[in-house]
Short mmCIF file of C-alpha atoms and ligand atoms in Angstrom, two decimals:
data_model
loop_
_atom_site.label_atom_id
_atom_site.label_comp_id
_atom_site.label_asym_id
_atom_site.label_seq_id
_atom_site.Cartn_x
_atom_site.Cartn_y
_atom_site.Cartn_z
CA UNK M 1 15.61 20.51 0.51
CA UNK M 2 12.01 21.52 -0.39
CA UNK M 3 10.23 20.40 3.04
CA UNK M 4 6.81 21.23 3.83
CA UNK M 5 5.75 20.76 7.89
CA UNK M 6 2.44 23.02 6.90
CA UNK M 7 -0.37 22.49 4.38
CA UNK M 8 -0.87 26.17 4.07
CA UNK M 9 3.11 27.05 3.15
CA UNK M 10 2.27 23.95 0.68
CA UNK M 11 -0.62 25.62 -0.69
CA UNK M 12 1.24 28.28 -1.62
CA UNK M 13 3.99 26.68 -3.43
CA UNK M 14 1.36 24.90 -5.22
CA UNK M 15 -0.76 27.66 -6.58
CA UNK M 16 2.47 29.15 -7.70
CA UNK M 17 3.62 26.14 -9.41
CA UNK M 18 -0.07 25.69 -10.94
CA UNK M 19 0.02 29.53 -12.48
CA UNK M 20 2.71 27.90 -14.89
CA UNK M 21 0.48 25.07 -15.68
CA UNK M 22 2.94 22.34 -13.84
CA UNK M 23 2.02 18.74 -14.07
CA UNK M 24 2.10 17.79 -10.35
CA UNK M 25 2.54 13.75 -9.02
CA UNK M 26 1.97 13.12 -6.18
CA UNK M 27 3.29 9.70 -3.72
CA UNK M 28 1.82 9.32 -0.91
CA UNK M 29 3.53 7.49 1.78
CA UNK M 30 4.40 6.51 5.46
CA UNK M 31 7.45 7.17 5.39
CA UNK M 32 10.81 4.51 5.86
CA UNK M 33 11.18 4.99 2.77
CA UNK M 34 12.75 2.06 0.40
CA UNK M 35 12.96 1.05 -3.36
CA UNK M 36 9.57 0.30 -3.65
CA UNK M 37 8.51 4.24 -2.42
CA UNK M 38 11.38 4.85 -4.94
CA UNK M 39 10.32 3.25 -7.77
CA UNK M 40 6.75 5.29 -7.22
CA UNK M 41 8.88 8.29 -7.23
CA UNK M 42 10.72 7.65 -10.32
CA UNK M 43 7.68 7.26 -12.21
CA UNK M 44 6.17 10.51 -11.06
CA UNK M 45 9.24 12.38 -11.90
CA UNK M 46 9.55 11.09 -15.27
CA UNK M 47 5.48 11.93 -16.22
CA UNK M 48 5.27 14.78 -14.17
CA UNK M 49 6.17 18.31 -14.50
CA UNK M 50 6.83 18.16 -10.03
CA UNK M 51 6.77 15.69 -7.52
CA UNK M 52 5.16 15.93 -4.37
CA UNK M 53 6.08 12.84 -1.51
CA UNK M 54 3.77 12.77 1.23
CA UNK M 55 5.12 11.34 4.45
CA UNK M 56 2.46 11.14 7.06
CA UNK M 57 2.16 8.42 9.48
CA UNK M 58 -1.85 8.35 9.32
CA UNK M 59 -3.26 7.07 12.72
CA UNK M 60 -6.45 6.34 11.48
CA UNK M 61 -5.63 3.75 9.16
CA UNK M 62 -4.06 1.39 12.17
CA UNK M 63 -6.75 -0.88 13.85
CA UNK M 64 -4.00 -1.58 16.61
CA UNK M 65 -2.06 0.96 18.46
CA UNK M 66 0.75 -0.71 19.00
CA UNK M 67 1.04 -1.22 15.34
CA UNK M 68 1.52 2.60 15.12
CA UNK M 69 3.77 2.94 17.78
CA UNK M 70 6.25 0.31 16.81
CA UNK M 71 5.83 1.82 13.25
CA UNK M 72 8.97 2.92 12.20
CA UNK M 73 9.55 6.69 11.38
CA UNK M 74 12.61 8.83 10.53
CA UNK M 75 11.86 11.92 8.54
CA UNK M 76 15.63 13.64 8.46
CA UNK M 77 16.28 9.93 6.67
CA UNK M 78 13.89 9.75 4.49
CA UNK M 79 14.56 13.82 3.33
CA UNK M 80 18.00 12.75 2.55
CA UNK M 81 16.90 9.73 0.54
CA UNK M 82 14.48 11.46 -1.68
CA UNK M 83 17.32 14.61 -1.75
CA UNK M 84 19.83 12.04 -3.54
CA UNK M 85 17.04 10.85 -5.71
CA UNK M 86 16.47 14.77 -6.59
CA UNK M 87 16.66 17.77 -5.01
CA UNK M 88 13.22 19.11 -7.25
CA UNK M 89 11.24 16.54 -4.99
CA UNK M 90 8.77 18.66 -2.35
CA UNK M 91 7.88 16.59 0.76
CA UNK M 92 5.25 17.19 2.75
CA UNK M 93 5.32 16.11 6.30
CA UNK M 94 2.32 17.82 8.20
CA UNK M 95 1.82 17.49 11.87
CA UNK M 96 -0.74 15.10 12.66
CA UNK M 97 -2.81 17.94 14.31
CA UNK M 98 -2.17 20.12 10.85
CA UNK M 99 -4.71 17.28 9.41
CA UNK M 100 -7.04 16.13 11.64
CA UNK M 101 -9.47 17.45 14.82
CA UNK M 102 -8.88 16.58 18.07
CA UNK M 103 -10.79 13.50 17.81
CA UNK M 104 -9.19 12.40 14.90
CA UNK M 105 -12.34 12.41 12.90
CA UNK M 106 -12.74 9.64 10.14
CA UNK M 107 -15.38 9.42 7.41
CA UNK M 108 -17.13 6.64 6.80
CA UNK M 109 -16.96 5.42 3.03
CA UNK M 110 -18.67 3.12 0.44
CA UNK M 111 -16.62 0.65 -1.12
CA UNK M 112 -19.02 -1.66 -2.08
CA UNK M 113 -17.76 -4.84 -1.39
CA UNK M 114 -14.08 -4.21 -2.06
CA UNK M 115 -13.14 -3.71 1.43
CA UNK M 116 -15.42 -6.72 2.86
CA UNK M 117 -12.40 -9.46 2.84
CA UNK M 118 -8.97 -9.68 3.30
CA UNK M 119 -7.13 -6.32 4.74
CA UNK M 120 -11.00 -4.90 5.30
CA UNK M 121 -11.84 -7.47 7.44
CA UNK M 122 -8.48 -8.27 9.48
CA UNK M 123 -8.55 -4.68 9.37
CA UNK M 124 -11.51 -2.82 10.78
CA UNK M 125 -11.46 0.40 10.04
CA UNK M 126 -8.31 0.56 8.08
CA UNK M 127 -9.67 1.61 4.39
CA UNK M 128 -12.43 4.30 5.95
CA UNK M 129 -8.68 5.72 7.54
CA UNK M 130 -6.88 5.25 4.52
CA UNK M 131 -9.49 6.85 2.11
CA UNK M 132 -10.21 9.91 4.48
CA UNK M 133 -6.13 10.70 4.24
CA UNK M 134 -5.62 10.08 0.86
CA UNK M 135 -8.47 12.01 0.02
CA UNK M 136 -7.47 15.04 2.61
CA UNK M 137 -3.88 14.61 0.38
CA UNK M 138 -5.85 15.30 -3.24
CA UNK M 139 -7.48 18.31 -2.06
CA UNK M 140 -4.78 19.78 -0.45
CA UNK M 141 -2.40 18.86 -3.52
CA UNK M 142 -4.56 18.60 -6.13
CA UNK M 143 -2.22 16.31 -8.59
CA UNK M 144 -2.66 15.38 -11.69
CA UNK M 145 -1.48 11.57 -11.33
CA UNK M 146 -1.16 9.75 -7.90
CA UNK M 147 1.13 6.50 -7.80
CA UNK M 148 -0.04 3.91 -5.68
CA UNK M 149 1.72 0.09 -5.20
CA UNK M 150 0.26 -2.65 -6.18
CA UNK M 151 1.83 -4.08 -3.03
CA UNK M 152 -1.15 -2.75 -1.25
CA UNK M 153 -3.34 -3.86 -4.17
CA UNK M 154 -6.99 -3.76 -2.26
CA UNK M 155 -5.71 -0.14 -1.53
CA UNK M 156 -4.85 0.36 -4.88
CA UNK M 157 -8.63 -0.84 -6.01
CA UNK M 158 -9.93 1.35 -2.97
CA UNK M 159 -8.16 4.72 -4.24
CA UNK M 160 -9.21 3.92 -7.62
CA UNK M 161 -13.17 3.23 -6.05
CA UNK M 162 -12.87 6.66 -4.18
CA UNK M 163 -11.86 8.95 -7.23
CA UNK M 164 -14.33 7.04 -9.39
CA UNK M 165 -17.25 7.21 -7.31
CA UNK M 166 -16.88 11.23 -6.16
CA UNK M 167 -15.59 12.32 -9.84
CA UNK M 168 -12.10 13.50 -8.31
CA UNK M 169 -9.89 14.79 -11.47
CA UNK M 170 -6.76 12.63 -10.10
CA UNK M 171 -5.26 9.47 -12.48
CA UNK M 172 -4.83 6.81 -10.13
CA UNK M 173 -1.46 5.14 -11.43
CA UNK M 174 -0.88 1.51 -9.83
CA UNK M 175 3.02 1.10 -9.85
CA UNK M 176 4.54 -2.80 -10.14
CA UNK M 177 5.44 -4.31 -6.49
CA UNK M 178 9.24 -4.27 -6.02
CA UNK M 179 10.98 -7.27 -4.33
CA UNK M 180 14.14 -8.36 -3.10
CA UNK M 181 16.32 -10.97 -4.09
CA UNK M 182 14.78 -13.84 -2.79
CA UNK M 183 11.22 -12.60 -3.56
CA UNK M 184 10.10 -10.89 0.08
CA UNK M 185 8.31 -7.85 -1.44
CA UNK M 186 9.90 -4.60 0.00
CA UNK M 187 8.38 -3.05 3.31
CA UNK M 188 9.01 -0.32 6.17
CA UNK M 189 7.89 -3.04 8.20
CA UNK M 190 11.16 -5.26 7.01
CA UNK M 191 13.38 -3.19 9.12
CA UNK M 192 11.21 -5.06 12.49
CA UNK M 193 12.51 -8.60 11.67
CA UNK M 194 15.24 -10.34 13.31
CA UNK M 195 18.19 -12.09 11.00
CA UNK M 196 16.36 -14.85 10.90
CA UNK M 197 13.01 -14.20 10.61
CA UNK M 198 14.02 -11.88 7.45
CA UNK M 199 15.00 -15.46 6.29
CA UNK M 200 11.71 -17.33 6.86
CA UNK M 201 9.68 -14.28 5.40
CA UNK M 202 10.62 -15.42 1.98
CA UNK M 203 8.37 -18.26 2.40
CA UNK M 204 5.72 -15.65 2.25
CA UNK M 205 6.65 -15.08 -1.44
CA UNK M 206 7.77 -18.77 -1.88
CA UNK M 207 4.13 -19.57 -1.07
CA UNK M 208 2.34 -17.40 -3.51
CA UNK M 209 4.32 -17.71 -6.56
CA UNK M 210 4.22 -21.19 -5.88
CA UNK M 211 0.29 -20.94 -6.15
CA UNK M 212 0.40 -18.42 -9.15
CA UNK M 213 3.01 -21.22 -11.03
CA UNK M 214 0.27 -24.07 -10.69
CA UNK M 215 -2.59 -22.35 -10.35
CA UNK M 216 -3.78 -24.22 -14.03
CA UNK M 217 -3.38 -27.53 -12.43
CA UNK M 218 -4.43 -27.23 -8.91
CA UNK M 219 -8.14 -26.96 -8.23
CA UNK M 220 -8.87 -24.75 -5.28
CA UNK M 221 -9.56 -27.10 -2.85
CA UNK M 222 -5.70 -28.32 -3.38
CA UNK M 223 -4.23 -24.83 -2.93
CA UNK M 224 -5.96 -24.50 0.10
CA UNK M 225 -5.00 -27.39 1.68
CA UNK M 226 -1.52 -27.31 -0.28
CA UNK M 227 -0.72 -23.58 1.76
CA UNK M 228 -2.16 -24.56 4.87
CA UNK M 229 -0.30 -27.54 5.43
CA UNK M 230 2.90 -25.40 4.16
CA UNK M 231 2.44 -22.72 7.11
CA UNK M 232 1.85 -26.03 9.48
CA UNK M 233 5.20 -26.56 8.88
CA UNK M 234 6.78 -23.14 9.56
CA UNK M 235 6.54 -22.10 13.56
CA UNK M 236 7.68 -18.64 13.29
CA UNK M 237 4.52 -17.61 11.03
CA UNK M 238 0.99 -17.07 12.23
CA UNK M 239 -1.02 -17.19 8.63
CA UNK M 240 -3.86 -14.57 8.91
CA UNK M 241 -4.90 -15.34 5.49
CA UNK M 242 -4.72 -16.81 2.38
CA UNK M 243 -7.21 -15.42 -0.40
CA UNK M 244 -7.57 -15.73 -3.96
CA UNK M 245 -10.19 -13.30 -5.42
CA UNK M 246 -11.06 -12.19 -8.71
CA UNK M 247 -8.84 -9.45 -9.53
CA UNK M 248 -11.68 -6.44 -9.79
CA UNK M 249 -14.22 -7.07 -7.66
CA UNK M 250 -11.79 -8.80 -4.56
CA UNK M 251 -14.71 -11.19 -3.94
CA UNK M 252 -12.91 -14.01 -3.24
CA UNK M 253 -13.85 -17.23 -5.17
CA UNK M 254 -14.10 -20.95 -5.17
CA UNK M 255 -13.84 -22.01 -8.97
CA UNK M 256 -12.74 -20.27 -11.91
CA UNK M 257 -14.77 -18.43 -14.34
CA UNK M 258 -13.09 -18.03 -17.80
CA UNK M 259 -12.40 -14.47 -19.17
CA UNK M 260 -11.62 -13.48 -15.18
CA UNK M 261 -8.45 -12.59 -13.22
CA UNK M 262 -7.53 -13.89 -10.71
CA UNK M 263 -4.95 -12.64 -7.35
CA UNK M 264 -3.99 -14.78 -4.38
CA UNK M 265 -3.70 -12.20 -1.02
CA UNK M 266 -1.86 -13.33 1.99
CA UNK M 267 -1.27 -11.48 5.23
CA UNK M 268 0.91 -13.32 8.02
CA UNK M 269 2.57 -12.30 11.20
CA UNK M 270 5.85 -13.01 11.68
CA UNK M 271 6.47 -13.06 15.26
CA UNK M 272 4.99 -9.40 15.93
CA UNK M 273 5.43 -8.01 12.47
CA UNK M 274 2.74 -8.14 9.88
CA UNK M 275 3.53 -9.13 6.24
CA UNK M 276 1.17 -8.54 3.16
CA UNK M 277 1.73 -9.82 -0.55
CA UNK M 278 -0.58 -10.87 -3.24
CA UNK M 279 0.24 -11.84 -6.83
CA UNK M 280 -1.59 -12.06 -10.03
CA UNK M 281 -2.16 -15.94 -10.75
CA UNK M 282 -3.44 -15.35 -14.58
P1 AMP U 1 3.56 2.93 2.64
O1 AMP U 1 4.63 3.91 3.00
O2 AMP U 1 3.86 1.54 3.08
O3 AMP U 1 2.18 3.40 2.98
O4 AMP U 1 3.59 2.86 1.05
C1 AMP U 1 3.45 3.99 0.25
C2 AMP U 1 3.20 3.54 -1.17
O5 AMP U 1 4.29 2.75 -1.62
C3 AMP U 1 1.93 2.66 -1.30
O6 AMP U 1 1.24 3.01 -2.48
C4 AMP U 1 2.50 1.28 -1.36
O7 AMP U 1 1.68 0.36 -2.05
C5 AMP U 1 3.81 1.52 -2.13
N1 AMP U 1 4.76 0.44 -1.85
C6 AMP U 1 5.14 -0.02 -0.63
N2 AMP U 1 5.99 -1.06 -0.79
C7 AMP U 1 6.12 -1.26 -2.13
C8 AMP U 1 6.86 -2.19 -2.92
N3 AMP U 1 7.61 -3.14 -2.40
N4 AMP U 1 6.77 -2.09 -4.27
C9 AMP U 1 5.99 -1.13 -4.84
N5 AMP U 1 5.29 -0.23 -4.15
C10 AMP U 1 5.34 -0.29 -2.82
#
């Protein structure tokens, strides 16, 4: 098992590894690892020379603490599962005080507008925490390709803001969301729900797809009312909310614009446990 607790053994694995030229991916991740952290994996071990999996519960990135306490977190797991994808794989699991100050020091970023709505604004905080990790991860690692989920897709348009904006030499690689049977998008925070509230978090899927399938003949006012009235009907779920934004810029919108794209965002809480999705709709 190549496990790294310490940035500066990583380091010098790395500059080893980059005498020879290596193509390095890198996944960065929280860990509870599932087939949508695999499927990131897979792709960065078929287009790169070595794989690097980050697992690193990042405390600034969670507006509520006990969020991050009830997060869930099992590293000799998750080794295992990576080992039996391939031994090559090198995790790195630093200590939380291996990457941050005492104070847990954040810095503050600009995103434009891409983290005004949705995840940014349920969220405060979140991206600024998310950006200062992720960017801590690329120049520690320095990768050639990083593989993100379009799961998280604000996140996704974030990381590809950051390395845009400050010119860092990484290709930002968004990676298909992976779902289960009945649709429910995969998630470390699956493993909180009960029996049946694993059932009723389909409807978060059910809702969207729904949207994306008559998004041509609904005008937005319908789909609006259409999902409200849908989670009226459903006790267990608390909808936080229910975007569609142009697929770029995340502003959300209130017509359509031909020649634009178009993805509906929804973040709910299932009795404790907070679900995100979106979907393209065109
Ligand atoms: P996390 O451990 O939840 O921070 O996720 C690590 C990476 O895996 C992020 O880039 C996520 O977007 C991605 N990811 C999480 N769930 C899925 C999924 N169901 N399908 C594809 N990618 C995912």
């Amino acid at each position: 098992m190549n496990l790294f607790r310490k940035k500066s053994d990583l380091i010098v694995k790395l500059n080893n590894l980059r005498k020879n030229n290596f193509k390095i991916g890198l996944v960065p991740t929280m860990g509870a690892l599932h087939k949508g952290h695999t499927s990131l994996v897979k792709r960065s071990i078929k287009e790169n020379d070595y794989t690097i999996v980050s697992i690193f519960v990042n405390p600034t990135q969670f507006n509520d603490k006990k969020d991050l306490n009830l997060y869930p977190k099992n590293l000799t797991k998750d080794c295992n599962y990576l080992d039996s994808i391939s031994t090559d794989i090198i995790i790195f699991a630093p200590e939380i005080n291996n990457i941050y100050n005492k104070n847990l020091s954040v810095k503050k970023f600009n995103f434009y507008d891409l983290d005004k709505f949705m995840e940014g604004r349920y969220r405060k905080g979140h991206f600024n925490g998310v950006a200062t990790i992720v960017s801590h991860l690329f120049n520690i690692i320095k990768p050639k390709n990083a593989y993100f989920g379009e799961k998280d897709f604000q996140q996704l348009r974030i990381i590809q803001e950051l390395v845009s904006g400050n010119n860092i030499p990484v290709n930002v690689i968004g990676c298909q969301t992976i779902r289960e049977k009945d649709g429910l998008a995969l998630s470390s925070r699956n493993t909180k729900l009960s029996k049946h509230n694993r059932k009723i978090a389909s409807k978060v899927y059910e809702i969207i797809n729904y949207v994306r399938i008559n998004f041509d003949s609904m005008s937005f006012l319908e789909i609006y009312t259409y999902v409200d009235k849908f989670f009226d009907n459903i006790l267990e779920i608390e909808l936080e909310y229910f975007t569609i934004a142009e697929s770029k810029s995340l502003i959300p919108v209130k017509e359509k614009t031909i020649n634009k794209q178009y993805r509906a965002f929804i973040a709910v809480k299932l009795q404790g446990v907070r679900l995100i999705d979106n979907i393209a709709l065109n």
